PDB file of C-alpha atoms in Angstrom:
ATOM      1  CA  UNK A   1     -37.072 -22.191 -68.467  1.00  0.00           C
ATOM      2  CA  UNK A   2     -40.143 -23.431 -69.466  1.00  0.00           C
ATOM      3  CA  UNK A   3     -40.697 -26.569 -72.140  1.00  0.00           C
ATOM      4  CA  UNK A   4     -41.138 -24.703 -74.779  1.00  0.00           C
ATOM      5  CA  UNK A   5     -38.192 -22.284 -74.511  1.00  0.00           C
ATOM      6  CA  UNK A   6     -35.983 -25.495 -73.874  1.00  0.00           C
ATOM      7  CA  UNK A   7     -37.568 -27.007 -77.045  1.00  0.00           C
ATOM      8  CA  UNK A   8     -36.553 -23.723 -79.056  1.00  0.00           C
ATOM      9  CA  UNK A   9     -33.077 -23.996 -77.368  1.00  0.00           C
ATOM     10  CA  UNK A  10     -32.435 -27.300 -78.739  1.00  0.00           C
ATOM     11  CA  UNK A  11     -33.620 -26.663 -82.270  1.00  0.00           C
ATOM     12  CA  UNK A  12     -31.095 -23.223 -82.501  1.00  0.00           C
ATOM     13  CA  UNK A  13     -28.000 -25.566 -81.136  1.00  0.00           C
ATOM     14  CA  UNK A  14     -29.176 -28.013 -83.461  1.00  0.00           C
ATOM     15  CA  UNK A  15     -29.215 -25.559 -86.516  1.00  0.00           C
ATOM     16  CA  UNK A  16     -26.064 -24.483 -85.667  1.00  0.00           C
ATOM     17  CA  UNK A  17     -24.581 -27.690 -85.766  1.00  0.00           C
ATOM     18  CA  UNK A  18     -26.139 -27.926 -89.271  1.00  0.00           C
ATOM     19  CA  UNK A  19     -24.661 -24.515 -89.643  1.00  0.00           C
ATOM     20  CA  UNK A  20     -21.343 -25.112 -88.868  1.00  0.00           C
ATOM     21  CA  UNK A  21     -21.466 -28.760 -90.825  1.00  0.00           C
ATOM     22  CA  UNK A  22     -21.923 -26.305 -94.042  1.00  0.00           C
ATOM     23  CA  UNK A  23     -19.445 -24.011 -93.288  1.00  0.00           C
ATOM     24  CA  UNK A  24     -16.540 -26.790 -92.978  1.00  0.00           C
ATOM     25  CA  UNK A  25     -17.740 -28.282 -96.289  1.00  0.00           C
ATOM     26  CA  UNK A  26     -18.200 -25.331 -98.128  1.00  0.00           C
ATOM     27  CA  UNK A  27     -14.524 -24.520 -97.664  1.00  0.00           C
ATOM     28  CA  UNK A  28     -13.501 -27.687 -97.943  1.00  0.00           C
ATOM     29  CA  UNK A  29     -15.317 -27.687-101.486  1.00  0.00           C
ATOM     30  CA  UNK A  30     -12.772 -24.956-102.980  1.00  0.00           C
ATOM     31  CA  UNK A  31     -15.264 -21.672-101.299  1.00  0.00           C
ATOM     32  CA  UNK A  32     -12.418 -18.992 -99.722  1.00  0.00           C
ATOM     33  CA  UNK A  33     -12.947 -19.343 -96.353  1.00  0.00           C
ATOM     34  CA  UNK A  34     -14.259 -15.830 -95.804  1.00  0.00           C
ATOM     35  CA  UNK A  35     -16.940 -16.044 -97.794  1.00  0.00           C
ATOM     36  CA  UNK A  36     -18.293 -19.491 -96.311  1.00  0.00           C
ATOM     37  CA  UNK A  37     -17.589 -17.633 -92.952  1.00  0.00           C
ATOM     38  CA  UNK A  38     -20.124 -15.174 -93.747  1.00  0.00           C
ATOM     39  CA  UNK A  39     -22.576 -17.243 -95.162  1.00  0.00           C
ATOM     40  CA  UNK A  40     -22.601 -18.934 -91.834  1.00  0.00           C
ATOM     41  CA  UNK A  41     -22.778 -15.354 -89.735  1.00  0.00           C
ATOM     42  CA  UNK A  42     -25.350 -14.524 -91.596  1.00  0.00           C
ATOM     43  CA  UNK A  43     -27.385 -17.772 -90.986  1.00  0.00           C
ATOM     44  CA  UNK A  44     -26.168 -18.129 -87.602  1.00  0.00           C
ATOM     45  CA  UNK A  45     -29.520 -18.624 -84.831  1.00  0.00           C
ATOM     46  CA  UNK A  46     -27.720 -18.704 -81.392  1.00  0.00           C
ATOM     47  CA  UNK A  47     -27.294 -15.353 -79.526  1.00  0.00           C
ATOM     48  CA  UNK A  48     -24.419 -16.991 -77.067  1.00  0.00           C
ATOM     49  CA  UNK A  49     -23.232 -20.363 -76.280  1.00  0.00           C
ATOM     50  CA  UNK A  50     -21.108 -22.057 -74.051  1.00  0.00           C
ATOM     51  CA  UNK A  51     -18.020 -23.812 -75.929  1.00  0.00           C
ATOM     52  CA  UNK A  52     -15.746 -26.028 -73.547  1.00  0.00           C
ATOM     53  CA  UNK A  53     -14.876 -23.634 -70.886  1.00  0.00           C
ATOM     54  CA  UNK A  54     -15.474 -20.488 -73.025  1.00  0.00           C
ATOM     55  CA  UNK A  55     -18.449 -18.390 -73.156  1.00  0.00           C
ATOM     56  CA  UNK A  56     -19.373 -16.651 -76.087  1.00  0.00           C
ATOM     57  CA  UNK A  57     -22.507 -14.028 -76.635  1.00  0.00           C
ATOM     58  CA  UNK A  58     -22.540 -12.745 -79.636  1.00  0.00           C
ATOM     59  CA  UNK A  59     -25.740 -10.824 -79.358  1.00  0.00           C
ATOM     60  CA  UNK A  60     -25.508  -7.998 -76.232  1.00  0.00           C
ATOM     61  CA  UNK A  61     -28.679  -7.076 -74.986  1.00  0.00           C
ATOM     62  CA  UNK A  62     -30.501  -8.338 -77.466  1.00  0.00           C
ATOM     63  CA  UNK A  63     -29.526  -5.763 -79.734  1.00  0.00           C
ATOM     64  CA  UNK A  64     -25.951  -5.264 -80.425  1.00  0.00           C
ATOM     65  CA  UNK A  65     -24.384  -8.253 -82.829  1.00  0.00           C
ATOM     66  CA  UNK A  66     -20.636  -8.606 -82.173  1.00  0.00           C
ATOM     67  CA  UNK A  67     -19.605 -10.492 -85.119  1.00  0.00           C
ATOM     68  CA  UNK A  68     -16.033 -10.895 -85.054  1.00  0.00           C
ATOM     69  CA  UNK A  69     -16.323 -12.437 -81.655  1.00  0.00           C
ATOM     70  CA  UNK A  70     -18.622 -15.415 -84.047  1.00  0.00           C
ATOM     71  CA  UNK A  71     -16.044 -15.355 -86.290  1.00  0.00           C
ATOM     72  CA  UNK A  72     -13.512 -15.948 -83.683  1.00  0.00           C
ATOM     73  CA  UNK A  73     -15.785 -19.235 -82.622  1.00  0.00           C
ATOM     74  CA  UNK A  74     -16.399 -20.162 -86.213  1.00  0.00           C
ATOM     75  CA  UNK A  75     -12.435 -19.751 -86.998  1.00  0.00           C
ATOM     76  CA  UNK A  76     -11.678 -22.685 -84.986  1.00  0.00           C
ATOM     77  CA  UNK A  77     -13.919 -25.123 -87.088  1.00  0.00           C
ATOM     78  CA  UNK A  78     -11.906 -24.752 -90.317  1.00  0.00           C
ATOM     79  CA  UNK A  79      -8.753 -23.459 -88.646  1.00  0.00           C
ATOM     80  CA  UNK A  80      -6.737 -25.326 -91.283  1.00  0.00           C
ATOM     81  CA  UNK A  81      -8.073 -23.642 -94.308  1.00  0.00           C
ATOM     82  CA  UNK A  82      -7.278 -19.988 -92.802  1.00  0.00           C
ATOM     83  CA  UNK A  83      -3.795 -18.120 -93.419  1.00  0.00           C
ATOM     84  CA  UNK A  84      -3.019 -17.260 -89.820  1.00  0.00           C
ATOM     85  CA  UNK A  85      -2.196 -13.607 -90.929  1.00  0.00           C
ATOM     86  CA  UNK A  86      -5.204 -12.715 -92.511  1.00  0.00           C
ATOM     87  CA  UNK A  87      -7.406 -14.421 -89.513  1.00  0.00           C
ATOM     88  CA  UNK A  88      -5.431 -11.684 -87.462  1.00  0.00           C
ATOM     89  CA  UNK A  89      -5.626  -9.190 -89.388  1.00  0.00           C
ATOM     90  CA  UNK A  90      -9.263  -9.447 -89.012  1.00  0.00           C
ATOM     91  CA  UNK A  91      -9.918 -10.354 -85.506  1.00  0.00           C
ATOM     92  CA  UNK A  92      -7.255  -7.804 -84.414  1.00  0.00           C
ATOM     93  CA  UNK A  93      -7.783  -5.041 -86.865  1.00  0.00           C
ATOM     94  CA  UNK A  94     -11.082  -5.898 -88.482  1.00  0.00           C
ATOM     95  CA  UNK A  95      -9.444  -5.485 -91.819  1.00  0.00           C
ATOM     96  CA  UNK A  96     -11.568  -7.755 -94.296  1.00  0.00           C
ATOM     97  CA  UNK A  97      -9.291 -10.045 -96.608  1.00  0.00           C
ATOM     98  CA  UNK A  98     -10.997  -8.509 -99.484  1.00  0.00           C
ATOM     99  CA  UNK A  99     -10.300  -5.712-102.025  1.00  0.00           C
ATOM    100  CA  UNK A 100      -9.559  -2.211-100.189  1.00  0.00           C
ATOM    101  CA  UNK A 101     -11.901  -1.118-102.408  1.00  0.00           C
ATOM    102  CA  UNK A 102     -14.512  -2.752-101.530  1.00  0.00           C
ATOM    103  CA  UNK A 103     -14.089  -3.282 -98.083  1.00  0.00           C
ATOM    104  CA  UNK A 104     -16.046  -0.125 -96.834  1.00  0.00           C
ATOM    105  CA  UNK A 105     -19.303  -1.087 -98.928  1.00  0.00           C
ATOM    106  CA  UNK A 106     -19.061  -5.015 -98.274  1.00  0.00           C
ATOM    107  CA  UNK A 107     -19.946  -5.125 -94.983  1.00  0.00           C
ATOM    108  CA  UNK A 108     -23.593  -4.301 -95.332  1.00  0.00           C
ATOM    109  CA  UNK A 109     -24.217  -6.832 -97.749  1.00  0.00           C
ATOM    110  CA  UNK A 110     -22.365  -9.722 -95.627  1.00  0.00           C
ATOM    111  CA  UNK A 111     -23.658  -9.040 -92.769  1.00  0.00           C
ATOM    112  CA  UNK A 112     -27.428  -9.077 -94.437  1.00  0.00           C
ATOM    113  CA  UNK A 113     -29.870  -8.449 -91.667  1.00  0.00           C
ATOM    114  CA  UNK A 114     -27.643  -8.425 -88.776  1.00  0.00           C
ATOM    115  CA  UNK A 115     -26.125  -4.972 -90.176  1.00  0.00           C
ATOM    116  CA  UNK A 116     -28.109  -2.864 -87.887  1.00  0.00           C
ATOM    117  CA  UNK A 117     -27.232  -4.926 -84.995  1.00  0.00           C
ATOM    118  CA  UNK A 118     -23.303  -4.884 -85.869  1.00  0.00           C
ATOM    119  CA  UNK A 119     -23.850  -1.060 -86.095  1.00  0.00           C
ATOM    120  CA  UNK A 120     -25.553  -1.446 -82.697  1.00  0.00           C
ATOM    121  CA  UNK A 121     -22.119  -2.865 -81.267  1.00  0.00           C
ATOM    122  CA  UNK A 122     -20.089  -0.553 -83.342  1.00  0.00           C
ATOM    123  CA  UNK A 123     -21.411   2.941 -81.790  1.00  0.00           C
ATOM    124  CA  UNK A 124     -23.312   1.429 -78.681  1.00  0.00           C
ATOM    125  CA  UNK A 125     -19.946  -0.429 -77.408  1.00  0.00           C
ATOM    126  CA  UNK A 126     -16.795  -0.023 -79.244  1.00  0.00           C
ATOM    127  CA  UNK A 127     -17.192   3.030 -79.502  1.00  0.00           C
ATOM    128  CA  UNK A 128     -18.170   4.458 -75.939  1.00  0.00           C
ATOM    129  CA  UNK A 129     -15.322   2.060 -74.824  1.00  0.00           C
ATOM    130  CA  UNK A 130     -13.053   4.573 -76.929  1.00  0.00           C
ATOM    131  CA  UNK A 131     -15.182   7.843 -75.406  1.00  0.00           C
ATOM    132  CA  UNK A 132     -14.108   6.422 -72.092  1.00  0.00           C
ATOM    133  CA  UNK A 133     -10.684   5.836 -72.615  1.00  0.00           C
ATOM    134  CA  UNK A 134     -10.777   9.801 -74.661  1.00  0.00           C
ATOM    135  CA  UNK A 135     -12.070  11.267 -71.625  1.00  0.00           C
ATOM    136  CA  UNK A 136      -9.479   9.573 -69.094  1.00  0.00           C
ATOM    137  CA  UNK A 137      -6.745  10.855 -71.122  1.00  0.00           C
ATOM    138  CA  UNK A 138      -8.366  14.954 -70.716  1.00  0.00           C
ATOM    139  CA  UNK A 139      -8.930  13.907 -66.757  1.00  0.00           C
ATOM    140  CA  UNK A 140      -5.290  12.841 -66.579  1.00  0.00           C
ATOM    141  CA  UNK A 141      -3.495  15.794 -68.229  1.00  0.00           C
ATOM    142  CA  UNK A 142      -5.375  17.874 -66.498  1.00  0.00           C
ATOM    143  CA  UNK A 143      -4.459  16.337 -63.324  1.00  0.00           C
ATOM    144  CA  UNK A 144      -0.829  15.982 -64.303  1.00  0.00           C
ATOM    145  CA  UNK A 145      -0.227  19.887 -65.810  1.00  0.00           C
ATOM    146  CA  UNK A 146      -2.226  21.136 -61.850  1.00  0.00           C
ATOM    147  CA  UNK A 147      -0.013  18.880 -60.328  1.00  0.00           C
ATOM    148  CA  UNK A 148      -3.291  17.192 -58.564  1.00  0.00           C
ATOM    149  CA  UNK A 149      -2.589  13.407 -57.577  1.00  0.00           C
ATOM    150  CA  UNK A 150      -5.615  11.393 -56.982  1.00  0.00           C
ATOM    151  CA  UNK A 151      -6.758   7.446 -57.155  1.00  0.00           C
ATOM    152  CA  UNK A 152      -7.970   5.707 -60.137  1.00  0.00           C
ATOM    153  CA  UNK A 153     -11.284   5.045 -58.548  1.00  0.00           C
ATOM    154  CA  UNK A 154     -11.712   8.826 -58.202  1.00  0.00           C
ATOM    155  CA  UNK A 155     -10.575   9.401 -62.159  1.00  0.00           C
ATOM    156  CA  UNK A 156     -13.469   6.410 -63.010  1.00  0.00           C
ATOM    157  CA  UNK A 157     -15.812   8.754 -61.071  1.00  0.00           C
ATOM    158  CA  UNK A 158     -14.483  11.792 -63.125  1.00  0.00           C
ATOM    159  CA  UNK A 159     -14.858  10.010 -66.415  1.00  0.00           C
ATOM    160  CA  UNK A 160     -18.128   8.890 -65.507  1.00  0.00           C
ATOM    161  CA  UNK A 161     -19.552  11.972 -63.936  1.00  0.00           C
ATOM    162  CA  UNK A 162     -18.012  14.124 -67.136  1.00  0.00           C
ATOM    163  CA  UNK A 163     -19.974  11.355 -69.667  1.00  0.00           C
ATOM    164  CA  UNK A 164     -23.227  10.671 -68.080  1.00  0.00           C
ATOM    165  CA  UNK A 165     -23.461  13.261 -64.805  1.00  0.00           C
ATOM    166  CA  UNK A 166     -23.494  10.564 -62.373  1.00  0.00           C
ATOM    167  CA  UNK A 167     -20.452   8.961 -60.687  1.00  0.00           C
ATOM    168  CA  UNK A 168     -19.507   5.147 -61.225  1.00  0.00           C
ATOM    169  CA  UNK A 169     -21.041   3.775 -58.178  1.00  0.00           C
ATOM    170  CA  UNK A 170     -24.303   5.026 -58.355  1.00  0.00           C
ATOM    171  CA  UNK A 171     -24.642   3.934 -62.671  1.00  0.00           C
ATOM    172  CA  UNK A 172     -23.458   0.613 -61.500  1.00  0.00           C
ATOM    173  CA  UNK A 173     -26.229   0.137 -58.597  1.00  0.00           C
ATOM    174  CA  UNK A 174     -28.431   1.381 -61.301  1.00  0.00           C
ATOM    175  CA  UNK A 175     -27.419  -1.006 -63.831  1.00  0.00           C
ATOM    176  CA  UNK A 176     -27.518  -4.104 -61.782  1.00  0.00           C
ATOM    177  CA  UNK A 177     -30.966  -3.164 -60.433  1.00  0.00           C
ATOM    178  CA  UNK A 178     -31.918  -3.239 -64.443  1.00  0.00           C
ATOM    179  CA  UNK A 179     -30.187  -6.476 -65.039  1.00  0.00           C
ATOM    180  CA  UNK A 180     -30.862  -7.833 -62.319  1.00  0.00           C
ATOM    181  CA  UNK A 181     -27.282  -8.785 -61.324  1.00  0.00           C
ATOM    182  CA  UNK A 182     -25.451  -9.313 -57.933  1.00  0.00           C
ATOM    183  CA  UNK A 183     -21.988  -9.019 -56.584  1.00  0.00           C
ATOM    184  CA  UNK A 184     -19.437  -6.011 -56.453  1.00  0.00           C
ATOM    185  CA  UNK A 185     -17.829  -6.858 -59.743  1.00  0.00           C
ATOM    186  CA  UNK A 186     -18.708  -7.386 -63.325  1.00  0.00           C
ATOM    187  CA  UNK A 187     -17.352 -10.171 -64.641  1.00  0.00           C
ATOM    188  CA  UNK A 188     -15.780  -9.871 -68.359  1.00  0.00           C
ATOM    189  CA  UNK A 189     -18.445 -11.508 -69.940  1.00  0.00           C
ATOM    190  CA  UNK A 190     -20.764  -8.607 -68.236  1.00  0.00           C
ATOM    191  CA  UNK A 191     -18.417  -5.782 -69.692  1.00  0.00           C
ATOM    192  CA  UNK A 192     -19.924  -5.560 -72.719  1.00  0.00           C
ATOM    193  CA  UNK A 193     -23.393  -5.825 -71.953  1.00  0.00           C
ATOM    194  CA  UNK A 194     -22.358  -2.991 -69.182  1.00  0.00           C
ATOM    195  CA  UNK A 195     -20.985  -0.514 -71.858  1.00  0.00           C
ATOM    196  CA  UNK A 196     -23.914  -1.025 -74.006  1.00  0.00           C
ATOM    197  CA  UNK A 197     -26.106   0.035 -71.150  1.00  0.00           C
ATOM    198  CA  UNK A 198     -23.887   3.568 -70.612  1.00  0.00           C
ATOM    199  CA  UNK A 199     -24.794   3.921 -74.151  1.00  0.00           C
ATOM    200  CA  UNK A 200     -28.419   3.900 -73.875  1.00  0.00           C
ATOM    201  CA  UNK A 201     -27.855   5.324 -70.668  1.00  0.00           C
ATOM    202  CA  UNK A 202     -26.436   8.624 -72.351  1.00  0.00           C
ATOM    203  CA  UNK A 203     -28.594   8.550 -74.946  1.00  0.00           C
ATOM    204  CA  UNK A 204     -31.823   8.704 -73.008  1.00  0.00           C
ATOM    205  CA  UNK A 205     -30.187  10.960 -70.314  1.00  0.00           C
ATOM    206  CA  UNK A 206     -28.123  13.458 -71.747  1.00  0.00           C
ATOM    207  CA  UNK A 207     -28.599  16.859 -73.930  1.00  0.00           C
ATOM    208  CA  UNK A 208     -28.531  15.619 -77.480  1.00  0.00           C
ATOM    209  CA  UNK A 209     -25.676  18.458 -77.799  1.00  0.00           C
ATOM    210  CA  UNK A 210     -23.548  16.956 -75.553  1.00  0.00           C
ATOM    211  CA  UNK A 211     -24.523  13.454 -77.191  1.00  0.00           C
ATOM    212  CA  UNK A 212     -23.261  14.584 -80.236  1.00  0.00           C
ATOM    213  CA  UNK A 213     -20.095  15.789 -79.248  1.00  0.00           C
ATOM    214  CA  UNK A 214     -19.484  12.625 -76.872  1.00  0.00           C
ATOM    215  CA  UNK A 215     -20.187  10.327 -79.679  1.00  0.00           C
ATOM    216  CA  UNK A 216     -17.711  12.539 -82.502  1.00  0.00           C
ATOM    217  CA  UNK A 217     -15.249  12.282 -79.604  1.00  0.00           C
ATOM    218  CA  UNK A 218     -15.319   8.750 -79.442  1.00  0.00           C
ATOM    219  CA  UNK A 219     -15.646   8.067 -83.080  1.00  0.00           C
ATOM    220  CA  UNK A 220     -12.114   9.915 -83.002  1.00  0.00           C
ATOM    221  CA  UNK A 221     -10.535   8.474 -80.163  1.00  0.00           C
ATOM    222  CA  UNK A 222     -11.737   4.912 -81.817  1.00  0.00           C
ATOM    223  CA  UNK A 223     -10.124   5.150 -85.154  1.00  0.00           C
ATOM    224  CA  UNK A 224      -6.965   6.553 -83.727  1.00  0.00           C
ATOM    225  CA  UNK A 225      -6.344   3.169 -81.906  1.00  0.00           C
ATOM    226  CA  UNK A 226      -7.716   1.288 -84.932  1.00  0.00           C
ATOM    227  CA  UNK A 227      -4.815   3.191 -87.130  1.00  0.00           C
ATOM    228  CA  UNK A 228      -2.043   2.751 -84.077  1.00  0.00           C
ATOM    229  CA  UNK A 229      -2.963  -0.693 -84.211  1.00  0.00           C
ATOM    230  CA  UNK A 230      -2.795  -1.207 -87.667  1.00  0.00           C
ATOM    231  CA  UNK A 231       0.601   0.846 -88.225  1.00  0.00           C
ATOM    232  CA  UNK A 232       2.062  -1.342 -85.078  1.00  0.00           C
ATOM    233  CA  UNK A 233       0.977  -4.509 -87.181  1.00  0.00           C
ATOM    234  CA  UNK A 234       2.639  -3.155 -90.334  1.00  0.00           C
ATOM    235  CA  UNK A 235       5.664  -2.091 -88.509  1.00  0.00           C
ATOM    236  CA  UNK A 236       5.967  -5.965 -87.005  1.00  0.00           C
ATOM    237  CA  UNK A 237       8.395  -7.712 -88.975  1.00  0.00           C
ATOM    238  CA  UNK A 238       7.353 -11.283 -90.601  1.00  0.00           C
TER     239      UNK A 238
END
C-alpha cells in the first residue's frame, strides 16, 4: 500500500466514524431509525471493514453494493432505538418498515447513487445464487425419477456445466487465476465475490438466449424463497 492509499484509508475510516456519530444522534434526536439508517448508507465511504473479529465488504468487486449487510453493521450502533421485529424483518426478508405502498418505489430514492450497485448485487449475486440452487433441484429429480445415484461433487459439476458449459473445477482455477487467490477453498467472505464472477462469467460467455432464460429462471426461483420465507415468518407465532 503505498502512502497515499494509506492516507485515503484513514480519511474514509475517519468519515465513517463521523458517519456513524450522525447516525446515533439523528435517532437519538426523535429521526425513525430507518430513515437516519439510510441517510448514513447513502453517505457511507468504506467498501469493507474489519469490525472486532467480523469482516464486512459491502462493496463486491467493486461493483455490486450489498446494503443490508451495512445495515446489519450500522444496526448495532443504535441497537436500542430498533424494534427487534422490524430489524428482522428487514435483514431476513428485506421487507422495508415503510408503507407497502411505497416500498417498491422507495428504494431508488434511498439508496441515491448506490442504486445501480444494489441492483448489481441483486441480479449479479442473489440472484444467480437462486439460478444455482433452481438448477440443482432439475439435476436432482432427474436423477431421482432415472433412479441414477451420484455424489454431490458430480451434481456441482452438473449445475455448473448446465449454467456456464464448464464444470466447477475448471471455473474455479479460472477464477482464482483472475483474483489472484490461493488455496482449495473459498472462504465465506470469498463466496460472494465468487458468485458475482459466475455472473459476469455467463454474461460474457453464454448465448444471450440462454442468458435470458437463466436469469428469468433465477428471478423465479429467488422470489419463491423470498415468499416461503416470508409466509414461514408470518406463520411463526409471537
Amino acid at each position: 500500500m503505498t502512502q497515499t492509499e494509506a492516507g485515503t484509508d484513514r480519511d474514509a475510516a475517519t468519515e465513517a466514524g463521523a458517519v456513524i456519530s450522525r447516525l446515533r444522534d439523528s435517532v437519538a434526536a426523535g429521526e425513525h431509525w430507518f430513515a437516519a439508517m439510510m441517510t448514513a448508507i447513502r453517505s457511507w465511504p468504506l467498501p469493507e471493514e474489519q469490525v472486532g473479529d467480523r469482516s464486512f465488504r459491502y462493496l463486491v468487486a467493486g461493483q455490486a453494493f450489498d446494503w443490508l449487510l451495512l445495515a446489519e453493521r450500522l444496526a448495532t450502533e443504535i441497537a436500542d432505538f430498533i424494534p427487534e421485529v422490524e430489524l428482522d424483518a428487514l435483514l431476513f426478508n428485506g421487507e422495508l418498515p415503510i408503507e407497502p405502498e411505497t416500498a417498491d418505489d422507495a428504494l431508488q430514492e434511498l439508496l441515491g447513487a448506490k442504486y445501480k450497485a444494489h441492483l448489481n448485487f441483486t441480479y449479479g449475486i442473489r440472484v444467480e445464487a437462486a439460478l444455482q440452487l433452481a438448477v440443482a433441484e432439475e439435476v436432482q429429480k432427474e436423477r431421482h425419477s432415472t433412479l441414477v445415484w451420484d455424489s454431490n461433487g458430480r451434481t456441482d459439476d452438473e449445475v455448473h456445466e448446465r449454467i456456464y458449459g464448464k464444470p466447477l473445477a475448471d471455473l474455479l482455477a479460472a477464477f482464482r487465476a483472475e483474483s489472484a487467490r490461493s488455496g482449495e477453498w473459498l472462504s465465506l467472505g470469498d463466496l460472494s465475490e465468487w458468485r458475482y464472477w459466475l455472473f459476469q462469467y455467463r454474461i460474457k460467455n453464454c448465448d444471450p438466449e440462454k442468458v435470458a432464460s437463466d436469469t428469468r429462471k433465477g428471478l423465479a426461483a429467488l422470489h419463491r424463497l423470498e415468499q416461503a420465507a416470508r409466509t414461514g415468518r408470518e406463520a411463526t407465532p409471537d
